Amino acid sequence: MATTKSYAAHSATTPLEPWTFERRNLKPTDVQMDILFCGVCHSDLHYARNEWGMTTYPIVPGHEIVGKITAVGSAVTKHKVGDYAGIGCLVDSCRQCDNCKQDQEQYCTNGFVGTYGGMEKDGSGPTHGGYSKNILCHEDFVLHISDKLDLAATAPLLCAGITTYSPLRHWKVGPGMKVGILGLGGLGHMGVKFAVSMGAEVTMLSHTPGKKADAERLGAHKFVLTSDSEQVKSVGGYFDFILDTVSAQHDYNMYLSMLRTNGVMVCVGVPPAPIPVHSMSLIFGRHTLAGSLIGGIAETQEMLDFCAEHNIVSDIEMIRMDQINEAYERLLTGDVRYRFVIDMDSL
């Protein structure tokens, strides 16, 4: 076992602080990597503060990980020492259920193993994430990173990227489709980039007037200020597809009214409380309200390859490891454009 430096939360009410722990030994099918960059996801904050009621302490967050491979097990065939690689939200799954067999490990019916806050399938201990110097996991859950991509700006693709790419791919967004992206944050800005690259007409839906210039810079063709009733009325029955990235309370019914017949609205944001949906919002227009969770490993690799082909990365603000608590407070107010990334050399 190897001693590893990290930043960890030890309770829901105390700041993250330096912590040293033991990583397990390298298994024959494992890849070990030194972490170069780690994105900061809002889920990290939720887990650190036990806002979802499932945290076991201490916990080392971080599941948007990019690094360099330093060791491989004797049975590893997919990766080699010296490669740049990534690890996202998953480090294992049962491999046996129908979903896993269809490359949908994120929906493993026996429970996937999260990069942090999970438990190793062999019972060897809890998983700890990317706010640390190094990490190891089974080679099947390690992703190839193209040398065409900026490594730091690639890190958020491992969660924010795949979270938005997967539903756009699943519902076959492409040329001729009118797509609305609701919310311009860490997820929304990736949704705009992907939908534009897929050939759709893209409209940013935001209640913040100041987001218009950024939406246009990111490639959005139109902007609708959702606090303006006339602008909202102008897109009634307009969209084939809406990607809802908002995690604050908002009116689903208003956005469902913007869908064309057979239109689909997919939620990837997680509001803090249930939101009422009137059946009429679905029945009239045969609308679909759906959800989507990250993506499987094969699809995540597909997304990374798509990004390399289309030169897509996240817009980031680099921080030091010792700035993480300040970054969490800024996350709560939306004060980041559009993803914090930790330079792990600073740990």
CSV table of C-alpha atoms in Angstrom, one decimal:
chain,number,residue,atom,x,y,z
A,1,MET,CA,0.0,0.0,0.0
A,2,ALA,CA,1.2,3.5,-0.8
A,3,THR,CA,0.7,6.7,1.3
A,4,THR,CA,-1.2,9.4,-0.6
A,5,LYS,CA,-1.7,13.1,0.1
A,6,SER,CA,-5.1,14.5,-0.4
A,7,TYR,CA,-7.7,17.0,0.7
A,8,ALA,CA,-10.7,15.5,2.6
A,9,ALA,CA,-13.9,16.3,4.3
A,10,HIS,CA,-14.2,14.9,7.8
A,11,SER,CA,-17.7,16.1,8.6
A,12,ALA,CA,-20.6,17.9,6.9
A,13,THR,CA,-19.8,21.2,8.7
A,14,THR,CA,-16.0,21.5,8.6
A,15,PRO,CA,-13.8,22.7,5.7
A,16,LEU,CA,-11.8,20.3,3.6
A,17,GLU,CA,-8.3,19.9,4.9
A,18,PRO,CA,-5.1,18.0,4.1
A,19,TRP,CA,-5.3,14.3,4.8
A,20,THR,CA,-2.9,11.4,4.2
A,21,PHE,CA,-4.3,7.9,3.6
A,22,GLU,CA,-3.3,4.5,2.1
A,23,ARG,CA,-4.2,3.5,-1.4
A,24,ARG,CA,-4.6,-0.2,-2.0
A,25,ASN,CA,-1.9,-2.2,-3.7
A,26,LEU,CA,-1.9,-2.5,-7.5
A,27,LYS,CA,-3.8,-5.5,-8.8
A,28,PRO,CA,-3.0,-7.3,-12.1
A,29,THR,CA,-5.8,-5.5,-13.9
A,30,ASP,CA,-5.2,-2.1,-12.4
A,31,VAL,CA,-3.8,1.1,-13.8
A,32,GLN,CA,-2.1,3.6,-11.5
A,33,MET,CA,-1.8,7.3,-12.4
A,34,ASP,CA,-0.4,10.5,-11.0
A,35,ILE,CA,-3.2,13.1,-11.0
A,36,LEU,CA,-2.4,16.3,-12.9
A,37,PHE,CA,-5.7,18.0,-12.8
A,38,CYS,CA,-9.1,17.4,-11.2
A,39,GLY,CA,-12.3,19.3,-12.0
A,40,VAL,CA,-14.6,20.5,-9.2
A,41,CYS,CA,-18.2,19.3,-9.7
A,42,HIS,CA,-21.2,20.5,-7.7
A,43,SER,CA,-21.6,16.8,-6.6
A,44,ASP,CA,-18.3,17.1,-4.8
A,45,LEU,CA,-19.9,19.8,-2.6
A,46,HIS,CA,-23.1,17.8,-2.1
A,47,TYR,CA,-21.1,14.8,-0.9
A,48,ALA,CA,-18.6,16.8,1.3
A,49,ARG,CA,-21.6,18.4,3.1
A,50,ASN,CA,-23.7,15.3,3.1
A,51,GLU,CA,-26.5,17.1,1.4
A,52,TRP,CA,-27.7,13.8,-0.2
A,53,GLY,CA,-27.6,11.9,3.2
A,54,MET,CA,-25.2,9.2,1.9
A,55,THR,CA,-21.7,10.4,2.9
A,56,THR,CA,-19.4,8.3,5.0
A,57,TYR,CA,-16.4,10.3,6.4
A,58,PRO,CA,-13.6,10.9,5.7
A,59,ILE,CA,-14.2,11.5,2.1
A,60,VAL,CA,-11.9,12.6,-0.7
A,61,PRO,CA,-14.0,14.1,-3.5
A,62,GLY,CA,-13.1,14.5,-7.2
A,63,HIS,CA,-14.3,12.5,-10.2
A,64,GLU,CA,-13.1,14.6,-13.1
A,65,ILE,CA,-9.6,13.3,-13.2
A,66,VAL,CA,-6.8,13.6,-15.7
A,67,GLY,CA,-3.3,12.3,-15.1
A,68,LYS,CA,-0.4,10.3,-16.4
A,69,ILE,CA,-0.1,6.6,-16.1
A,70,THR,CA,2.9,5.5,-13.8
A,71,ALA,CA,2.3,1.8,-13.4
A,72,VAL,CA,0.1,-1.0,-14.8
A,73,GLY,CA,-0.7,-4.4,-13.5
A,74,SER,CA,0.7,-7.6,-15.2
A,75,ALA,CA,-2.6,-8.3,-16.9
A,76,VAL,CA,-3.3,-4.8,-18.3
A,77,THR,CA,-3.6,-4.7,-22.1
A,78,LYS,CA,-5.5,-1.4,-22.8
A,79,HIS,CA,-3.0,1.2,-21.4
A,80,LYS,CA,0.7,1.7,-20.9
A,81,VAL,CA,3.0,3.7,-18.7
A,82,GLY,CA,3.5,7.2,-19.9
A,83,ASP,CA,0.0,7.6,-21.4
A,84,TYR,CA,-2.3,10.4,-20.5
A,85,ALA,CA,-5.5,9.1,-19.1
A,86,GLY,CA,-8.8,10.0,-17.4
A,87,ILE,CA,-11.1,8.6,-14.7
A,88,GLY,CA,-14.6,9.8,-14.4
A,89,CYS,CA,-17.5,9.1,-12.0
A,90,LEU,CA,-17.2,5.3,-12.1
A,91,VAL,CA,-14.4,2.9,-11.1
A,92,ASP,CA,-16.3,-0.4,-11.2
A,93,SER,CA,-19.6,-2.1,-11.7
A,94,CYS,CA,-21.0,-5.6,-11.5
A,95,ARG,CA,-20.2,-6.4,-15.2
A,96,GLN,CA,-23.0,-9.0,-15.2
A,97,CYS,CA,-26.4,-7.2,-15.3
A,98,ASP,CA,-28.1,-6.4,-18.6
A,99,ASN,CA,-27.2,-2.7,-18.4
A,100,CYS,CA,-23.5,-3.4,-17.8
A,101,LYS,CA,-23.5,-5.9,-20.7
A,102,GLN,CA,-24.9,-3.1,-22.9
A,103,ASP,CA,-22.1,-0.6,-21.9
A,104,GLN,CA,-24.4,1.3,-19.6
A,105,GLU,CA,-22.5,0.8,-16.3
A,106,GLN,CA,-24.0,4.0,-14.9
A,107,TYR,CA,-27.3,2.1,-14.6
A,108,CYS,CA,-25.8,-1.0,-13.1
A,109,THR,CA,-28.7,-2.8,-11.4
A,110,ASN,CA,-26.4,-4.1,-8.7
A,111,GLY,CA,-24.8,-0.7,-8.1
A,112,PHE,CA,-21.8,0.8,-9.7
A,113,VAL,CA,-18.8,1.8,-7.6
A,114,GLY,CA,-18.3,5.6,-7.5
A,115,THR,CA,-14.9,7.1,-7.8
A,116,TYR,CA,-15.3,8.4,-4.3
A,117,GLY,CA,-17.8,7.6,-1.6
A,118,GLY,CA,-18.1,4.0,-2.9
A,119,MET,CA,-17.0,0.6,-1.7
A,120,GLU,CA,-14.6,-1.6,-3.6
A,121,LYS,CA,-16.4,-4.7,-5.0
A,122,ASP,CA,-14.0,-7.0,-3.3
A,123,GLY,CA,-14.7,-5.3,0.1
A,124,SER,CA,-11.2,-4.0,0.4
A,125,GLY,CA,-12.3,-0.5,1.5
A,126,PRO,CA,-13.9,2.8,0.4
A,127,THR,CA,-13.0,4.6,-2.7
A,128,HIS,CA,-11.4,8.0,-2.6
A,129,GLY,CA,-11.3,10.5,-5.5
A,130,GLY,CA,-9.2,13.0,-7.3
A,131,TYR,CA,-8.4,15.6,-4.7
A,132,SER,CA,-5.3,13.5,-4.2
A,133,LYS,CA,-1.8,12.9,-5.7
A,134,ASN,CA,-2.6,9.6,-7.4
A,135,ILE,CA,-5.3,7.0,-8.0
A,136,LEU,CA,-5.7,3.5,-9.3
A,137,CYS,CA,-8.5,1.4,-10.7
A,138,HIS,CA,-9.4,-1.4,-13.1
A,139,GLU,CA,-8.2,-0.7,-16.6
A,140,ASP,CA,-11.7,-1.1,-18.0
A,141,PHE,CA,-12.7,2.2,-16.3
A,142,VAL,CA,-9.7,4.2,-17.4
A,143,LEU,CA,-10.1,6.4,-20.4
A,144,HIS,CA,-7.7,7.4,-23.2
A,145,ILE,CA,-7.0,11.2,-23.5
A,146,SER,CA,-5.9,12.5,-26.9
A,147,ASP,CA,-2.8,14.6,-27.0
A,148,LYS,CA,-4.8,17.1,-29.1
A,149,LEU,CA,-6.7,18.2,-26.0
A,150,ASP,CA,-5.7,20.7,-23.3
A,151,LEU,CA,-5.4,18.4,-20.3
A,152,ALA,CA,-6.6,20.8,-17.7
A,153,ALA,CA,-9.7,21.9,-19.7
A,154,THR,CA,-10.4,18.2,-20.5
A,155,ALA,CA,-10.9,17.2,-16.8
A,156,PRO,CA,-14.5,18.5,-16.6
A,157,LEU,CA,-15.4,16.5,-19.6
A,158,LEU,CA,-15.3,13.4,-17.4
A,159,CYS,CA,-18.5,14.5,-15.7
A,160,ALA,CA,-19.9,17.8,-17.1
A,161,GLY,CA,-19.0,16.7,-20.6
A,162,ILE,CA,-20.5,13.2,-20.6
A,163,THR,CA,-23.6,14.3,-18.6
A,164,THR,CA,-24.6,16.6,-21.5
A,165,TYR,CA,-23.2,14.5,-24.4
A,166,SER,CA,-25.1,11.3,-23.5
A,167,PRO,CA,-28.7,12.6,-23.7
A,168,LEU,CA,-27.9,14.6,-26.9
A,169,ARG,CA,-26.6,11.4,-28.4
A,170,HIS,CA,-29.4,9.2,-27.1
A,171,TRP,CA,-32.1,11.4,-28.5
A,172,LYS,CA,-30.1,11.7,-31.8
A,173,VAL,CA,-29.7,15.5,-31.8
A,174,GLY,CA,-28.5,16.6,-35.1
A,175,PRO,CA,-29.0,18.9,-38.2
A,176,GLY,CA,-32.5,20.3,-38.6
A,177,MET,CA,-33.4,20.0,-35.0
A,178,LYS,CA,-34.2,23.0,-32.7
A,179,VAL,CA,-32.5,22.5,-29.3
A,180,GLY,CA,-32.9,24.6,-26.2
A,181,ILE,CA,-30.2,24.5,-23.5
A,182,LEU,CA,-31.7,25.6,-20.1
A,183,GLY,CA,-29.1,27.2,-17.8
A,184,LEU,CA,-25.6,28.4,-18.7
A,185,GLY,CA,-23.3,26.9,-16.1
A,186,GLY,CA,-20.8,24.1,-15.9
A,187,LEU,CA,-23.3,21.7,-17.6
A,188,GLY,CA,-25.1,24.2,-19.8
A,189,HIS,CA,-22.0,25.6,-21.5
A,190,MET,CA,-21.0,22.1,-22.5
A,191,GLY,CA,-24.5,21.4,-23.8
A,192,VAL,CA,-24.2,24.4,-26.1
A,193,LYS,CA,-20.9,23.4,-27.5
A,194,PHE,CA,-22.0,19.8,-28.1
A,195,ALA,CA,-25.4,20.6,-29.7
A,196,VAL,CA,-23.8,23.2,-32.0
A,197,SER,CA,-21.1,20.7,-33.1
A,198,MET,CA,-23.8,18.1,-33.8
A,199,GLY,CA,-25.4,20.6,-36.2
A,200,ALA,CA,-28.5,21.6,-34.4
A,201,GLU,CA,-30.0,25.1,-34.1
A,202,VAL,CA,-29.2,26.0,-30.5
A,203,THR,CA,-31.0,28.5,-28.2
A,204,MET,CA,-29.8,29.4,-24.8
A,205,LEU,CA,-32.6,29.7,-22.2
A,206,SER,CA,-31.6,31.8,-19.2
A,207,HIS,CA,-33.1,34.1,-16.7
A,208,THR,CA,-29.9,36.2,-16.6
A,209,PRO,CA,-29.6,38.9,-19.3
A,210,GLY,CA,-25.8,39.0,-18.8
A,211,LYS,CA,-25.4,35.4,-20.1
A,212,LYS,CA,-26.4,36.4,-23.7
A,213,ALA,CA,-22.9,37.5,-24.8
A,214,ASP,CA,-21.3,34.3,-23.4
A,215,ALA,CA,-24.0,32.1,-25.0
A,216,GLU,CA,-23.2,33.7,-28.4
A,217,ARG,CA,-19.5,33.3,-27.8
A,218,LEU,CA,-20.0,29.6,-27.1
A,219,GLY,CA,-21.9,29.2,-30.4
A,220,ALA,CA,-25.6,29.5,-29.5
A,221,HIS,CA,-27.6,30.8,-32.4
A,222,LYS,CA,-30.4,32.4,-30.3
A,223,PHE,CA,-31.0,33.6,-26.7
A,224,VAL,CA,-34.3,33.7,-24.8
A,225,LEU,CA,-34.5,35.6,-21.5
A,226,THR,CA,-36.9,33.4,-19.6
A,227,SER,CA,-37.9,36.2,-17.2
A,228,ASP,CA,-39.4,38.0,-20.2
A,229,SER,CA,-42.9,36.7,-20.8
A,230,GLU,CA,-42.9,37.9,-24.4
A,231,GLN,CA,-39.7,36.1,-25.2
A,232,VAL,CA,-41.0,33.0,-23.6
A,233,LYS,CA,-44.2,33.2,-25.6
A,234,SER,CA,-42.2,33.6,-28.8
A,235,VAL,CA,-40.8,30.0,-28.4
A,236,GLY,CA,-44.0,28.3,-27.5
A,237,GLY,CA,-44.1,24.9,-29.3
A,238,TYR,CA,-40.7,25.6,-30.8
A,239,PHE,CA,-38.2,23.1,-29.7
A,240,ASP,CA,-37.6,19.5,-30.6
A,241,PHE,CA,-35.4,18.9,-27.6
A,242,ILE,CA,-34.6,20.8,-24.4
A,243,LEU,CA,-31.7,19.9,-22.2
A,244,ASP,CA,-32.4,21.1,-18.6
A,245,THR,CA,-29.2,21.6,-16.7
A,246,VAL,CA,-30.7,23.7,-13.8
A,247,SER,CA,-30.4,22.5,-10.3
A,248,ALA,CA,-32.4,25.3,-8.7
A,249,GLN,CA,-36.2,25.1,-8.3
A,250,HIS,CA,-37.9,26.1,-11.6
A,251,ASP,CA,-41.2,25.5,-13.4
A,252,TYR,CA,-41.0,22.4,-15.6
A,253,ASN,CA,-44.4,23.1,-17.0
A,254,MET,CA,-43.3,26.4,-18.6
A,255,TYR,CA,-40.4,24.7,-20.4
A,256,LEU,CA,-42.6,21.8,-21.5
A,257,SER,CA,-44.8,24.3,-23.2
A,258,MET,CA,-41.9,25.3,-25.4
A,259,LEU,CA,-41.7,21.8,-27.0
A,260,ARG,CA,-43.1,20.9,-30.4
A,261,THR,CA,-45.4,17.8,-30.8
A,262,ASN,CA,-43.4,14.8,-29.8
A,263,GLY,CA,-40.7,17.0,-28.2
A,264,VAL,CA,-38.5,15.8,-25.4
A,265,MET,CA,-37.2,17.6,-22.3
A,266,VAL,CA,-34.3,15.9,-20.5
A,267,CYS,CA,-33.3,16.8,-16.9
A,268,VAL,CA,-29.7,16.5,-15.9
A,269,GLY,CA,-29.8,19.1,-13.1
A,270,VAL,CA,-31.0,18.0,-9.7
A,271,PRO,CA,-33.3,20.6,-7.9
A,272,PRO,CA,-33.4,20.3,-4.1
A,273,ALA,CA,-37.1,19.4,-3.9
A,274,PRO,CA,-39.7,17.6,-6.2
A,275,ILE,CA,-41.2,19.8,-8.9
A,276,PRO,CA,-44.9,19.4,-9.8
A,277,VAL,CA,-45.7,18.5,-13.4
A,278,HIS,CA,-49.2,18.9,-14.7
A,279,SER,CA,-50.3,16.0,-16.9
A,280,MET,CA,-51.7,18.5,-19.4
A,281,SER,CA,-48.1,19.6,-20.0
A,282,LEU,CA,-47.4,16.1,-21.3
A,283,ILE,CA,-50.7,15.0,-22.9
A,284,PHE,CA,-51.2,18.0,-25.2
A,285,GLY,CA,-48.3,17.6,-27.6
A,286,ARG,CA,-47.3,14.1,-26.6
A,287,HIS,CA,-44.3,15.5,-24.8
A,288,THR,CA,-41.7,13.5,-23.0
A,289,LEU,CA,-40.1,14.5,-19.7
A,290,ALA,CA,-37.0,12.3,-19.1
A,291,GLY,CA,-33.7,12.2,-17.1
A,292,SER,CA,-30.2,11.1,-17.9
A,293,LEU,CA,-27.2,10.1,-15.7
A,294,ILE,CA,-23.7,10.6,-17.0
A,295,GLY,CA,-22.8,7.8,-19.5
A,296,GLY,CA,-21.2,4.4,-19.7
A,297,ILE,CA,-17.4,4.0,-20.2
A,298,ALA,CA,-17.7,3.3,-24.0
A,299,GLU,CA,-19.8,6.3,-24.5
A,300,THR,CA,-17.5,8.5,-22.4
A,301,GLN,CA,-14.6,7.4,-24.6
A,302,GLU,CA,-16.7,8.2,-27.6
A,303,MET,CA,-17.3,11.7,-26.2
A,304,LEU,CA,-13.6,12.3,-25.5
A,305,ASP,CA,-12.8,11.2,-29.1
A,306,PHE,CA,-15.6,13.6,-30.4
A,307,CYS,CA,-14.0,16.4,-28.4
A,308,ALA,CA,-10.6,15.7,-29.9
A,309,GLU,CA,-12.1,15.7,-33.4
A,310,HIS,CA,-14.1,18.9,-32.9
A,311,ASN,CA,-11.6,20.7,-30.5
A,312,ILE,CA,-14.1,20.9,-27.6
A,313,VAL,CA,-13.0,21.4,-24.0
A,314,SER,CA,-14.5,23.1,-21.0
A,315,ASP,CA,-14.1,26.8,-20.1
A,316,ILE,CA,-12.2,26.6,-16.8
A,317,GLU,CA,-10.7,28.6,-14.0
A,318,MET,CA,-7.6,27.0,-12.5
A,319,ILE,CA,-7.3,27.0,-8.7
A,320,ARG,CA,-4.8,25.7,-6.2
A,321,MET,CA,-5.8,22.8,-3.9
A,322,ASP,CA,-5.8,25.1,-0.9
A,323,GLN,CA,-8.4,27.3,-2.6
A,324,ILE,CA,-11.0,24.5,-2.6
A,325,ASN,CA,-13.1,25.7,0.3
A,326,GLU,CA,-13.3,29.2,-1.3
A,327,ALA,CA,-14.3,27.5,-4.6
A,328,TYR,CA,-17.1,25.7,-2.9
A,329,GLU,CA,-18.5,29.0,-1.6
A,330,ARG,CA,-18.3,30.5,-5.1
A,331,LEU,CA,-20.0,27.5,-6.5
A,332,LEU,CA,-23.0,28.2,-4.3
A,333,THR,CA,-23.4,31.7,-5.9
A,334,GLY,CA,-22.6,30.6,-9.5
A,335,ASP,CA,-19.4,32.6,-9.4
A,336,VAL,CA,-17.4,30.5,-11.9
A,337,ARG,CA,-17.3,30.5,-15.7
A,338,TYR,CA,-17.7,27.6,-16.1
A,339,ARG,CA,-15.7,25.0,-14.2
A,340,PHE,CA,-13.1,25.1,-11.5
A,341,VAL,CA,-10.1,22.8,-12.1
A,342,ILE,CA,-7.5,22.0,-9.5
A,343,ASP,CA,-3.8,22.1,-10.4
A,344,MET,CA,-2.8,19.0,-8.4
A,345,ASP,CA,0.9,20.1,-8.5
A,346,SER,CA,-0.3,22.6,-5.8
A,347,LEU,CA,-1.1,19.7,-3.4
